[in-house]
PDB file of C-alpha atoms in Angstrom:
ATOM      1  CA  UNK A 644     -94.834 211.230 126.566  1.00 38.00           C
ATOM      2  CA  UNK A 645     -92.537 208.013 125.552  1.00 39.00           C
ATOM      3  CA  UNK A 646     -90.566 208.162 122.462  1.00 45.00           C
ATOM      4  CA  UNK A 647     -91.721 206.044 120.250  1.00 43.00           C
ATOM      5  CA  UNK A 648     -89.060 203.554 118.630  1.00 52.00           C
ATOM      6  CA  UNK A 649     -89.801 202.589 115.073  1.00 58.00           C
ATOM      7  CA  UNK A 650     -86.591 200.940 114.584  1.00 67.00           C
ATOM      8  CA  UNK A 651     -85.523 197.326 115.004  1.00 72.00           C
ATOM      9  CA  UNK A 652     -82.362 196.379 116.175  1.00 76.00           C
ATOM     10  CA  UNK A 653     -80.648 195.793 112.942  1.00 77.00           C
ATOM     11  CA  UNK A 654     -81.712 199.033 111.812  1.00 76.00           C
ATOM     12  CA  UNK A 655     -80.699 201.259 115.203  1.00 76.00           C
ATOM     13  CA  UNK A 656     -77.517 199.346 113.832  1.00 79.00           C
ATOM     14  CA  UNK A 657     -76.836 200.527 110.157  1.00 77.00           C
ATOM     15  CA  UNK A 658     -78.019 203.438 110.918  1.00 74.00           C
ATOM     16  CA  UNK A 659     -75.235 203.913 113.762  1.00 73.00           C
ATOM     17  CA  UNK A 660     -72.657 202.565 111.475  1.00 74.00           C
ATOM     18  CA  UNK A 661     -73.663 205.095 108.547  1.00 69.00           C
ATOM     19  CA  UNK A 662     -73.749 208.262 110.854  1.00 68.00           C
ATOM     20  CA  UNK A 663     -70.961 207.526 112.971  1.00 64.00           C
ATOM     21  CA  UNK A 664     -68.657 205.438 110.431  1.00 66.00           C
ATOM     22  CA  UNK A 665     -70.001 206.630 107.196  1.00 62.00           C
ATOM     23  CA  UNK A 666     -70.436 203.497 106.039  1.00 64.00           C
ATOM     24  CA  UNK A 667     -72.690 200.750 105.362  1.00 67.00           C
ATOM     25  CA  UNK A 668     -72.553 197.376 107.430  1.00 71.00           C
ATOM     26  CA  UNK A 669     -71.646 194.243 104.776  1.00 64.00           C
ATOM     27  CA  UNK A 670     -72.062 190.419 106.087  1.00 57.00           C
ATOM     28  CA  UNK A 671     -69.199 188.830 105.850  1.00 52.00           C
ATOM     29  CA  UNK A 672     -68.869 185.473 104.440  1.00 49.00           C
ATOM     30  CA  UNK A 673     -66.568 183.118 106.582  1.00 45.00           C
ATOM     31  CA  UNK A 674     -65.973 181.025 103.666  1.00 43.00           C
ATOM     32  CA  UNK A 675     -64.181 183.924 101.779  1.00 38.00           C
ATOM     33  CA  UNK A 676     -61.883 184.172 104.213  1.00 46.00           C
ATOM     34  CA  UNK A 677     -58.176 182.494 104.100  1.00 46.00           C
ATOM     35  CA  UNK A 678     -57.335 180.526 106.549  1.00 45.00           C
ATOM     36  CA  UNK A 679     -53.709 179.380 104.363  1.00 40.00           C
ATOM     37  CA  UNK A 680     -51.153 179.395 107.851  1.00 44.00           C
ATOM     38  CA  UNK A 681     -54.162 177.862 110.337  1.00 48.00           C
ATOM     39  CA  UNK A 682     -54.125 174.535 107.754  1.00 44.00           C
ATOM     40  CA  UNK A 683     -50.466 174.207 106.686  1.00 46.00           C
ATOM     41  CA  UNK A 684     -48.584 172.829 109.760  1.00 56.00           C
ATOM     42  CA  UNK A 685     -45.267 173.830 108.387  1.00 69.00           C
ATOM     43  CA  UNK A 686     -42.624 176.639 110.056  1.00 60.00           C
ATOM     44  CA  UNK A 687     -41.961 178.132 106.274  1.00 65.00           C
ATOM     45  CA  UNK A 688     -45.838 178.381 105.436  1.00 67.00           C
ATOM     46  CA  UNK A 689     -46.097 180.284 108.670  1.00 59.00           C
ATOM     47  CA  UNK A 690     -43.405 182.498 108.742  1.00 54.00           C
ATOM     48  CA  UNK A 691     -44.089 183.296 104.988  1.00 61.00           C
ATOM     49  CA  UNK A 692     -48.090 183.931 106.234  1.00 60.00           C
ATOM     50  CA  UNK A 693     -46.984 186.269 108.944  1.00 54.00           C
ATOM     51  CA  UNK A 694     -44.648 187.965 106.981  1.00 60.00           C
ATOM     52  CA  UNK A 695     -46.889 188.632 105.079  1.00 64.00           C
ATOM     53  CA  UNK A 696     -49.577 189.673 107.462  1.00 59.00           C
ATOM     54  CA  UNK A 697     -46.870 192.189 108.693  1.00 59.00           C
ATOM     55  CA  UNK A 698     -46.093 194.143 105.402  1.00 60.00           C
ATOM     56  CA  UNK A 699     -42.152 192.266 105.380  1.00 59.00           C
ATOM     57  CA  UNK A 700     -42.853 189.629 102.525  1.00 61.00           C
ATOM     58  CA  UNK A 701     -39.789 188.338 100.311  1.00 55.00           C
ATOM     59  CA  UNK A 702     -41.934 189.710  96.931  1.00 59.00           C
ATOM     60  CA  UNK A 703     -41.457 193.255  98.840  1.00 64.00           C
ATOM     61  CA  UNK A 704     -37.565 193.351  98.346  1.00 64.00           C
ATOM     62  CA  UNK A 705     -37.654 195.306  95.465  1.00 75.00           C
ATOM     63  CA  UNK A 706     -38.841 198.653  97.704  1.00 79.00           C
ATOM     64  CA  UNK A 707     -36.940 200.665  99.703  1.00 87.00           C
ATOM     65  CA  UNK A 708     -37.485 201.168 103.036  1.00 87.00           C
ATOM     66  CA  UNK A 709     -39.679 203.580 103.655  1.00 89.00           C
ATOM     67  CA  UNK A 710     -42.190 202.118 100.572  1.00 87.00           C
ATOM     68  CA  UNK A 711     -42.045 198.895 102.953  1.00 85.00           C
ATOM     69  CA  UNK A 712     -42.717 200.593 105.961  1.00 88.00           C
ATOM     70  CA  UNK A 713     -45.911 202.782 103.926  1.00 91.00           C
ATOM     71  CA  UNK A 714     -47.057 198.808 102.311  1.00 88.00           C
ATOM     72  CA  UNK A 715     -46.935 197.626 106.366  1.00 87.00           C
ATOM     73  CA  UNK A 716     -49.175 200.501 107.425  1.00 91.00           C
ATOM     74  CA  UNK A 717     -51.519 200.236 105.104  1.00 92.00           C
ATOM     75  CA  UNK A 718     -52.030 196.349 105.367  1.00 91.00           C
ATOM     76  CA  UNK A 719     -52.670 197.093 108.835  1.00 91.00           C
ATOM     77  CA  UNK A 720     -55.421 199.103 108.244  1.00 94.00           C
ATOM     78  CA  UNK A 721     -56.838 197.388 105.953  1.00 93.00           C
ATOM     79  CA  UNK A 722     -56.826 194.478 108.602  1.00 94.00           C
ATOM     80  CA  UNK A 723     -57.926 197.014 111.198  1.00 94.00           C
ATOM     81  CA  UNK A 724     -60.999 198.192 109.031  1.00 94.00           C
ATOM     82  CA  UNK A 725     -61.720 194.276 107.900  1.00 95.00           C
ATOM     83  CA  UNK A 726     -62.168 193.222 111.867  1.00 95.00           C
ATOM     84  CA  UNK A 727     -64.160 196.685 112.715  1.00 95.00           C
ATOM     85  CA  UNK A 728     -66.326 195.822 109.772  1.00 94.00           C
ATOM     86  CA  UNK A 729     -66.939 191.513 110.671  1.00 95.00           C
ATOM     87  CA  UNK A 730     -67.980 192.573 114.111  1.00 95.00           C
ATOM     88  CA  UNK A 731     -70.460 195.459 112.968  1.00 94.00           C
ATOM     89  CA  UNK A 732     -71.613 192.713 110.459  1.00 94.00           C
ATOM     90  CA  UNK A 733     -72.075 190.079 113.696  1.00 94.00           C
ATOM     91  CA  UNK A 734     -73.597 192.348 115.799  1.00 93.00           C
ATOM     92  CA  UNK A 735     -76.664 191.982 112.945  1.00 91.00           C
ATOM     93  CA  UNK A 736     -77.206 188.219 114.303  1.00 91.00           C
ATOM     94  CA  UNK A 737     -77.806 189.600 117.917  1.00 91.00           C
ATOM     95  CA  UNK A 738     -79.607 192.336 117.709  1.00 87.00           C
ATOM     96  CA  UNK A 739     -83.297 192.123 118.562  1.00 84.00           C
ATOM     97  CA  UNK A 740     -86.240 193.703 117.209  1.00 84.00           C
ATOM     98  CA  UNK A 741     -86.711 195.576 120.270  1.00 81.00           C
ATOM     99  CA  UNK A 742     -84.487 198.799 121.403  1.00 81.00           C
ATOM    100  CA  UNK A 743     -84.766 201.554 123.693  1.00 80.00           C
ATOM    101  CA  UNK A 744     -85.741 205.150 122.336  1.00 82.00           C
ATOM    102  CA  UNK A 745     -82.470 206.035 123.393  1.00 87.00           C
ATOM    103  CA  UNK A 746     -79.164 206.364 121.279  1.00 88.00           C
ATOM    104  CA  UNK A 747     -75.902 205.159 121.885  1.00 91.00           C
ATOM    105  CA  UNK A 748     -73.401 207.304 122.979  1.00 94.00           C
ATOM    106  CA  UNK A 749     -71.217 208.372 120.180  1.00 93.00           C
ATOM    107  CA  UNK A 750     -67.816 208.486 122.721  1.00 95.00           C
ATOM    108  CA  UNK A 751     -68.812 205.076 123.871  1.00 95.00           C
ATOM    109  CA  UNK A 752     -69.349 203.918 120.461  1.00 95.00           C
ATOM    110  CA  UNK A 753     -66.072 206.109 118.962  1.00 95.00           C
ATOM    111  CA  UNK A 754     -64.292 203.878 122.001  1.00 96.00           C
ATOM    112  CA  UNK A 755     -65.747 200.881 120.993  1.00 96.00           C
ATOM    113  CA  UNK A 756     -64.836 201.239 117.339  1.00 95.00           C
ATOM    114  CA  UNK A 757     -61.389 201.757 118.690  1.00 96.00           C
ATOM    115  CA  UNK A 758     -60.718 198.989 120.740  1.00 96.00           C
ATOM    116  CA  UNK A 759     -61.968 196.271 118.544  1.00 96.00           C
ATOM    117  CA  UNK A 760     -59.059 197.546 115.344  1.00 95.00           C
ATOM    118  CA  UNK A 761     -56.826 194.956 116.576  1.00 93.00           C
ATOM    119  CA  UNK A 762     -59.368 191.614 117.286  1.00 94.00           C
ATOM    120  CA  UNK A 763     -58.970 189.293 114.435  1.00 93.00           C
ATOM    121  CA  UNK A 764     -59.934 186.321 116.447  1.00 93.00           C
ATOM    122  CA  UNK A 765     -63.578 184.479 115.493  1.00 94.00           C
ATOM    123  CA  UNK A 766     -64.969 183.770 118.950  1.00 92.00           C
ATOM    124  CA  UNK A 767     -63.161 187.236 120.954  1.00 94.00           C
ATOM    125  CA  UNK A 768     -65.447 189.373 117.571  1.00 95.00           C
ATOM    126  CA  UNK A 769     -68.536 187.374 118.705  1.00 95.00           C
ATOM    127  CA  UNK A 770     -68.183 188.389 122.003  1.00 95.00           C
ATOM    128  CA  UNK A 771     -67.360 191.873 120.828  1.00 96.00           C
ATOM    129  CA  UNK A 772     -70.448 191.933 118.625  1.00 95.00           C
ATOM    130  CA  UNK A 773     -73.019 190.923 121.419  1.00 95.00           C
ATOM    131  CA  UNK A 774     -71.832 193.697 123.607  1.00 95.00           C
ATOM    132  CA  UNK A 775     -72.727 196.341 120.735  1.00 94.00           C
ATOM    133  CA  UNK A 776     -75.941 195.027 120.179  1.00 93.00           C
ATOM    134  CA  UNK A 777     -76.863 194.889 124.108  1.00 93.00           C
ATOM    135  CA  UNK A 778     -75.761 198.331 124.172  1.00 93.00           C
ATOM    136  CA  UNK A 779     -77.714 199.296 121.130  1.00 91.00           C
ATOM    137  CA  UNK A 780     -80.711 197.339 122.840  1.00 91.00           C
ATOM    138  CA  UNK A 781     -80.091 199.253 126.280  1.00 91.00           C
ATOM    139  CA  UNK A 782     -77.875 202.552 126.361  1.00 93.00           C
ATOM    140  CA  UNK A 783     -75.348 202.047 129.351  1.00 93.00           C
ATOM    141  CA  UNK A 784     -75.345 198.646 129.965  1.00 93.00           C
ATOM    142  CA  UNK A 785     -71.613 198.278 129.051  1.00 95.00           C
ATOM    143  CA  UNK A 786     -69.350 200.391 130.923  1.00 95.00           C
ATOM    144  CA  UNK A 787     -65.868 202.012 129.359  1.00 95.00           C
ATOM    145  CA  UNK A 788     -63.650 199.808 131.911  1.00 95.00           C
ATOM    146  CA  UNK A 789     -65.342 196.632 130.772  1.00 95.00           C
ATOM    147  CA  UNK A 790     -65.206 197.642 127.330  1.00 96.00           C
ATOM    148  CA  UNK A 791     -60.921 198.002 127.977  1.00 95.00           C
ATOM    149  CA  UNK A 792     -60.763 195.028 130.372  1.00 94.00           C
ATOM    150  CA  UNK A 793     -62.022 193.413 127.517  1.00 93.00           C
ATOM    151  CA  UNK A 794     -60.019 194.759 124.787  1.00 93.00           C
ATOM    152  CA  UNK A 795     -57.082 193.334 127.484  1.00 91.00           C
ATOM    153  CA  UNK A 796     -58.540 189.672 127.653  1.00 93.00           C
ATOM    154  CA  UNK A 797     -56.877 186.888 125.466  1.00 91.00           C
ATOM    155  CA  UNK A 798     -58.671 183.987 123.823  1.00 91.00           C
ATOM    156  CA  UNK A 799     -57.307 181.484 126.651  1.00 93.00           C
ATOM    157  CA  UNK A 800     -58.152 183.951 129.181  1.00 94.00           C
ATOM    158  CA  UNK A 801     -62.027 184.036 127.837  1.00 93.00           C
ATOM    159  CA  UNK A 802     -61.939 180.062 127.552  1.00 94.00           C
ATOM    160  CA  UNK A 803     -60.976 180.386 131.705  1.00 95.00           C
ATOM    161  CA  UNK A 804     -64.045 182.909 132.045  1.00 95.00           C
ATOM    162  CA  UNK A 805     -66.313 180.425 130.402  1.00 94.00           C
ATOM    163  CA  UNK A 806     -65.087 177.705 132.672  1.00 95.00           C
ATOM    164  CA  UNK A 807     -65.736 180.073 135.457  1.00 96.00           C
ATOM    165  CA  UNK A 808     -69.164 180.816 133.886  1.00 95.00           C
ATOM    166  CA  UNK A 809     -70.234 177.103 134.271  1.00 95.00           C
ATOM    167  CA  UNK A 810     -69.248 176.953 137.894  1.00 95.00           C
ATOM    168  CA  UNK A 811     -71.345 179.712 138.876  1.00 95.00           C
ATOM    169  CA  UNK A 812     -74.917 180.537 140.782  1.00 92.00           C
ATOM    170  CA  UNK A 813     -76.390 183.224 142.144  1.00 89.00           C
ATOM    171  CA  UNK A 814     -78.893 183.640 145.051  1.00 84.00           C
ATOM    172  CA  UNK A 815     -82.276 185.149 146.193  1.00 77.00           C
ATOM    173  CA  UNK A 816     -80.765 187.513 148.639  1.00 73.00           C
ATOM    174  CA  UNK A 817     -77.645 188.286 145.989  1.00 77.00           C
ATOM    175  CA  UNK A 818     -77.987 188.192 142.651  1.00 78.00           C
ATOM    176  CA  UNK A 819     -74.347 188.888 141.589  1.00 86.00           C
ATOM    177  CA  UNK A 820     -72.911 185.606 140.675  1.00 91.00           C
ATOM    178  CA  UNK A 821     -70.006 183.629 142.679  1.00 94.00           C
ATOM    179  CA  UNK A 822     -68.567 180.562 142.587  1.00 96.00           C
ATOM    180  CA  UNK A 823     -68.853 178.621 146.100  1.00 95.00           C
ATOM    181  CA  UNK A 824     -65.978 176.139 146.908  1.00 94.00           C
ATOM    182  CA  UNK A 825     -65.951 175.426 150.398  1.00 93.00           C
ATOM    183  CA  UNK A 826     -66.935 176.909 154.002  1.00 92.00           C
ATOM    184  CA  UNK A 827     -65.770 177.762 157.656  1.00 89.00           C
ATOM    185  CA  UNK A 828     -66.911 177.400 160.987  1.00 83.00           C
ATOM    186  CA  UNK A 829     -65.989 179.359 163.639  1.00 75.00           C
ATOM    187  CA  UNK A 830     -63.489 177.427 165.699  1.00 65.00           C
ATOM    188  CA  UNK A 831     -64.301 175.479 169.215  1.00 57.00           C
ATOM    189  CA  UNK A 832     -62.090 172.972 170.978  1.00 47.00           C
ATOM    190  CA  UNK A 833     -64.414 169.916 169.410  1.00 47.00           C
ATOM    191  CA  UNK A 834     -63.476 171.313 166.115  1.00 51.00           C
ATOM    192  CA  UNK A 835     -60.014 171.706 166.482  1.00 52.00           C
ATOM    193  CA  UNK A 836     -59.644 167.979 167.798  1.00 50.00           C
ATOM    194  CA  UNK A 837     -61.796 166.571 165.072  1.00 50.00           C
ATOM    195  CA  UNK A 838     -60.126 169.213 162.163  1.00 53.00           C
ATOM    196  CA  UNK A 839     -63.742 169.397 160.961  1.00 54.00           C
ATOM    197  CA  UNK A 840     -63.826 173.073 161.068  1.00 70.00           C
ATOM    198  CA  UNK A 841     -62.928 174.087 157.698  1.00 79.00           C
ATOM    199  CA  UNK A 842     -63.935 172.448 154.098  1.00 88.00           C
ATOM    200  CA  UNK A 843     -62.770 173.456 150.969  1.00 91.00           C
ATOM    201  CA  UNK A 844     -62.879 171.341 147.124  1.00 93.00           C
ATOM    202  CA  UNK A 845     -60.400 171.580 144.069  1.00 94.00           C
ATOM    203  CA  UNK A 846     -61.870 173.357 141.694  1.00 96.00           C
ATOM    204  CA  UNK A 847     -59.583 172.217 138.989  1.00 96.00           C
ATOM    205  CA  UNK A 848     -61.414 169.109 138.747  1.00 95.00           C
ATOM    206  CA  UNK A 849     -64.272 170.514 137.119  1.00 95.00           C
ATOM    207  CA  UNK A 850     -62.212 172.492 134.733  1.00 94.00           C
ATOM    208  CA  UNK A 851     -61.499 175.635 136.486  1.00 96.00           C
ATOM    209  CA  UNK A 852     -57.408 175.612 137.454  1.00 96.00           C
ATOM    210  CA  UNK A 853     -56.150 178.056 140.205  1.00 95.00           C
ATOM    211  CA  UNK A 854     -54.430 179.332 137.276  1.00 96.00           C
ATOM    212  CA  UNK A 855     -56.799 180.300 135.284  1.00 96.00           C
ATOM    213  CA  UNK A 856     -58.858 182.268 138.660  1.00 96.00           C
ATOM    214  CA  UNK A 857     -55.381 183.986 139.647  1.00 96.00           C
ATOM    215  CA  UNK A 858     -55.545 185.562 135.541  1.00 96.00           C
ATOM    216  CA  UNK A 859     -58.974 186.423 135.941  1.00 96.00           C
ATOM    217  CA  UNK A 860     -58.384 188.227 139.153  1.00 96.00           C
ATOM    218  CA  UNK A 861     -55.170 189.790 136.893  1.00 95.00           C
ATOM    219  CA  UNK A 862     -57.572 191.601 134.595  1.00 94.00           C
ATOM    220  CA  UNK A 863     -59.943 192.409 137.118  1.00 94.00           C
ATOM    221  CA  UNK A 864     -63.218 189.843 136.393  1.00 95.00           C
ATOM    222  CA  UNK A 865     -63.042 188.305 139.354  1.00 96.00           C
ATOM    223  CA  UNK A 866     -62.248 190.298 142.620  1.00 95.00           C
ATOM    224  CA  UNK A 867     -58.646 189.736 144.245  1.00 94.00           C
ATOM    225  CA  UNK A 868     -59.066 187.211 147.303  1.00 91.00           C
ATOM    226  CA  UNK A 869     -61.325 184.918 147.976  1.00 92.00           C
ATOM    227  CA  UNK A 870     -64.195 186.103 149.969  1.00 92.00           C
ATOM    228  CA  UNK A 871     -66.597 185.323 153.171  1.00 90.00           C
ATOM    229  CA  UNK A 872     -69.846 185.670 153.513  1.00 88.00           C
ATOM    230  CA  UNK A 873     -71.117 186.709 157.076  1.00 85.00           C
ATOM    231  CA  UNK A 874     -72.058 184.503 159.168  1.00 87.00           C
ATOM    232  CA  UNK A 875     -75.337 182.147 158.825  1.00 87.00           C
ATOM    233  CA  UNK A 876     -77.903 181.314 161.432  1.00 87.00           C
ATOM    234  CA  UNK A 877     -79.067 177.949 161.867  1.00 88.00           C
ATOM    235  CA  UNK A 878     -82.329 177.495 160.102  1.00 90.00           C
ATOM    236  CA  UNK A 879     -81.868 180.030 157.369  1.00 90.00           C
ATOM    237  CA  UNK A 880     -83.113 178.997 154.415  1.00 90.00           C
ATOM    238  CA  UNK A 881     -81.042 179.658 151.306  1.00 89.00           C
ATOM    239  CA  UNK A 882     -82.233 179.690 147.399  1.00 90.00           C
ATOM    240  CA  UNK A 883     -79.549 179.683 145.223  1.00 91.00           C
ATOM    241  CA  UNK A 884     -79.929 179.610 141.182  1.00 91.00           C
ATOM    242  CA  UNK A 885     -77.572 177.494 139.428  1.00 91.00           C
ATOM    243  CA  UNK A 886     -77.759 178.196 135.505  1.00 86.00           C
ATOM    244  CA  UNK A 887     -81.271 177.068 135.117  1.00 85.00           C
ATOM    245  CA  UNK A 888     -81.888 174.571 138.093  1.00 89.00           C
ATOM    246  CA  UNK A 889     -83.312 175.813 141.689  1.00 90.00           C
ATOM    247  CA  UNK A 890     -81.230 174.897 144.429  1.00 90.00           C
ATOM    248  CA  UNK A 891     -82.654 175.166 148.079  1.00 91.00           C
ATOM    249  CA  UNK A 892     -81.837 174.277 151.279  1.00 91.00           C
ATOM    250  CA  UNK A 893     -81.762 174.957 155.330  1.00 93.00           C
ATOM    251  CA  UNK A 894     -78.548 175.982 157.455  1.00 92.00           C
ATOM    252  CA  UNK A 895     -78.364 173.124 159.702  1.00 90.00           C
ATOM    253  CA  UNK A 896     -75.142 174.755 161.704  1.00 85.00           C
ATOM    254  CA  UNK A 897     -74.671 177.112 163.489  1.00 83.00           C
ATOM    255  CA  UNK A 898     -71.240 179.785 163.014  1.00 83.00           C
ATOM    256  CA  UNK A 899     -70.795 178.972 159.514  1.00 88.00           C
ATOM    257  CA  UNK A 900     -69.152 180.891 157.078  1.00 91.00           C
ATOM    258  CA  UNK A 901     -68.979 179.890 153.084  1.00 92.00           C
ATOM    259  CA  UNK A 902     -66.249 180.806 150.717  1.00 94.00           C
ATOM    260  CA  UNK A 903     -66.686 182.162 147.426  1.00 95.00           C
ATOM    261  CA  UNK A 904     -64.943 184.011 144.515  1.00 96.00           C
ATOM    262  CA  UNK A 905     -66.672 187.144 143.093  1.00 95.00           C
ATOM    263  CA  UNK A 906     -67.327 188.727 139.965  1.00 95.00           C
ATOM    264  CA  UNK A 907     -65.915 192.223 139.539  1.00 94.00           C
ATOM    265  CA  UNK A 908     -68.498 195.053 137.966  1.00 94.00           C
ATOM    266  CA  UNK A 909     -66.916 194.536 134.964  1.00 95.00           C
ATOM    267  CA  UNK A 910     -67.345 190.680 135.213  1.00 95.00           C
ATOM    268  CA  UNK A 911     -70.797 190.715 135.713  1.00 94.00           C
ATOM    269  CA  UNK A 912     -71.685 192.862 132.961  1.00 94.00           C
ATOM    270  CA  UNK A 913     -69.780 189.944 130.547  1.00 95.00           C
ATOM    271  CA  UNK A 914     -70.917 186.924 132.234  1.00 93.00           C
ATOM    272  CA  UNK A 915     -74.272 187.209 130.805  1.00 91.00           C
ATOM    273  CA  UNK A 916     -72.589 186.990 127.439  1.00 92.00           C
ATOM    274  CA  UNK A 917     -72.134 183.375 127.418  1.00 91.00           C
ATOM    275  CA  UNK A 918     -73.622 180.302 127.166  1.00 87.00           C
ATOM    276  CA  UNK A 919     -73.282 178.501 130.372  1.00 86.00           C
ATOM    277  CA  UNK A 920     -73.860 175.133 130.957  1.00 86.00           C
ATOM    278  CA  UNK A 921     -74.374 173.749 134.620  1.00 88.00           C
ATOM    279  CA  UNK A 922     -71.744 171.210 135.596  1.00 93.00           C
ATOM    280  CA  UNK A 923     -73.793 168.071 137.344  1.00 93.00           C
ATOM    281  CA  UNK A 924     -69.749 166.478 138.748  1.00 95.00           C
ATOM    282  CA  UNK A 925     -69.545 170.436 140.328  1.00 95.00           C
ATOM    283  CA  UNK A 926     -73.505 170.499 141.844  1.00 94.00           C
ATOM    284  CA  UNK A 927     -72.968 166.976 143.315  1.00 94.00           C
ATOM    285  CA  UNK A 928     -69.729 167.546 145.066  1.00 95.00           C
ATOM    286  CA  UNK A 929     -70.534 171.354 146.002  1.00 94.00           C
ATOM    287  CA  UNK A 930     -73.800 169.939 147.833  1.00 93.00           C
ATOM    288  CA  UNK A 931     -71.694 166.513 149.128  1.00 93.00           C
ATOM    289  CA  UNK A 932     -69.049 168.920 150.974  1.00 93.00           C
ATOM    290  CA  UNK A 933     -71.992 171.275 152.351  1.00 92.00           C
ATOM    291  CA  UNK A 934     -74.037 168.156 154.055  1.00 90.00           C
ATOM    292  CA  UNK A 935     -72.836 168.563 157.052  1.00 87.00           C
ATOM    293  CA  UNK A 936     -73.691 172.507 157.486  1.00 90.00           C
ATOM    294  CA  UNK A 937     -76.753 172.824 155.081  1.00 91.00           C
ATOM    295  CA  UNK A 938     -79.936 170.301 154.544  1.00 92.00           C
ATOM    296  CA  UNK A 939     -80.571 170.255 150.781  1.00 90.00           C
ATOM    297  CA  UNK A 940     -84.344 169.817 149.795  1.00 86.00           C
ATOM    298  CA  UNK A 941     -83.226 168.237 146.557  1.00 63.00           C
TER     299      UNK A 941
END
């Protein structure tokens, strides 16, 4: 017989936090919080804010050393505890009403606790949050190596994942999503004279810089090279899903070989964190330098 779940989301929540933290989840109020050194634009106000952060404040002069170094310690985990607690208290927001029977793993949630002691940033503890409360939702979703390819990720390196994000579509036959940027076909004396055997697009122009793919690929979201699909026969249809329009179409060549970058495991299991939006400029062009090899039916 099924277990039956009485418990919402929320609840699977405080109750995880009590038994495994001993303590109770508290909303925290983003208005409380002091943002002094993010709206002073001066060097002083900074350094004096970081200094201060980091236990080594002028109004500490009066104690020795090692009083210093005990004040530092404890400032940092009261900042450690302070960004455990904000993300158990965002993880409230995502959680659904709905949860398996099962419970979370108490190493993966020890691990989790772990990681997120040192994210103080607003939008990397939102992220953070919605991966607890899918994993609260559905035991397992969220793998250990995503969990510390996150913890690796910096706020400009999840700004280049969103961009990514936007770029991307999935099809019928694969669902794992990819970002298409150009094709090949297989080479033939025609082709070589005309140089119309090979297509690729900038993908930089729709906010995605080779940069920022070469850092994903560096914390392993996207894979390391760019990859090839096999070969497709003329006349195969193709159904791709781009964010929330259909896109189909017919192989009109024969030999032809697309390009794409790919999501990692540990990619896929974040990219359905965000909020994508589809990039029209991207869609137009991606279709414009197909024509020639694929019949769109819109």
């Amino acid at each position: 017989m099924a277990k039956i779940n009485a418990l919402s989301g929320q609840q699977r929540l405080r109750q995880l936090a009590k038994t495994q933290l001993g303590t109770a989840v508290h909303v925290t109020d983003p208005a409380v919080q002091s943002s002094t050194a993010e709206e002073q634009g001066h060097f002083n106000d900074k350094h004096q804010h970081l200094a201060a952060r980091s236990g080594a404040a002028a109004g500490n002069a009066g104690l020795t050393l090692a009083q210093r170094a005990e004040r530092r310690l404890q400032m940092q985990r009261e900042r450690q505890q302070h960004n455990l607690e904000s993300i158990m208290a965002l993880a409230l927001d995502y959680c659904p009403e709905q949860v398996s029977g099962m419970d979370v793993d108490p190493d993966w949630f020890q691990q989790f606790c772990q990681l997120v002691l040192e994210i103080s940033n607003k939008s990397m503890q939102q992220l953070w949050a919605k991966i607890l409360a899918g994993e609260i939702a559905s035991p397992g979703k969220f793998s250990l190596k995503t969990l510390h390819t996150l913890q690796r990720m910096s706020y400009k390196e999840a700004l280049a994942l969103q961009q990514a994000a936007n770029l991307s579509c999935r099809t019928r036959q694969d669902p794992s999503a990819r970002i298409y940027f150009g094709y090949i076909r297989k080479p033939s004396l025609w082709r070589l004279l005309t140089g119309r055997s090979k297509a690729v697009m900038n993908l930089n122009q729709f906010g995605l810089s080779y940069p920022q793919i070469l850092s994903l690929m560096d914390i392993g979201l996207l894979h390391n090279s760019e990859i090839e699909s096999g070969e497709l026969p003329a006349g195969q249809t193709l159904n791709w899903q781009y964010q929330q329009l259909s896109i189909n179409g017919t192989v009109s060549s024969k030999d032809v070989v697309l390009q794409y970058y790919k999501y990692t495991a540990s990619g896929a299991e974040l990219l359905p964190l965000l909020t994508s939006q589809p990039n029209q400029q991207y869609l137009q062009a991606l279709k414009h330098l197909l024509a020639e090899i694929i019949s769109f039916t819109q």
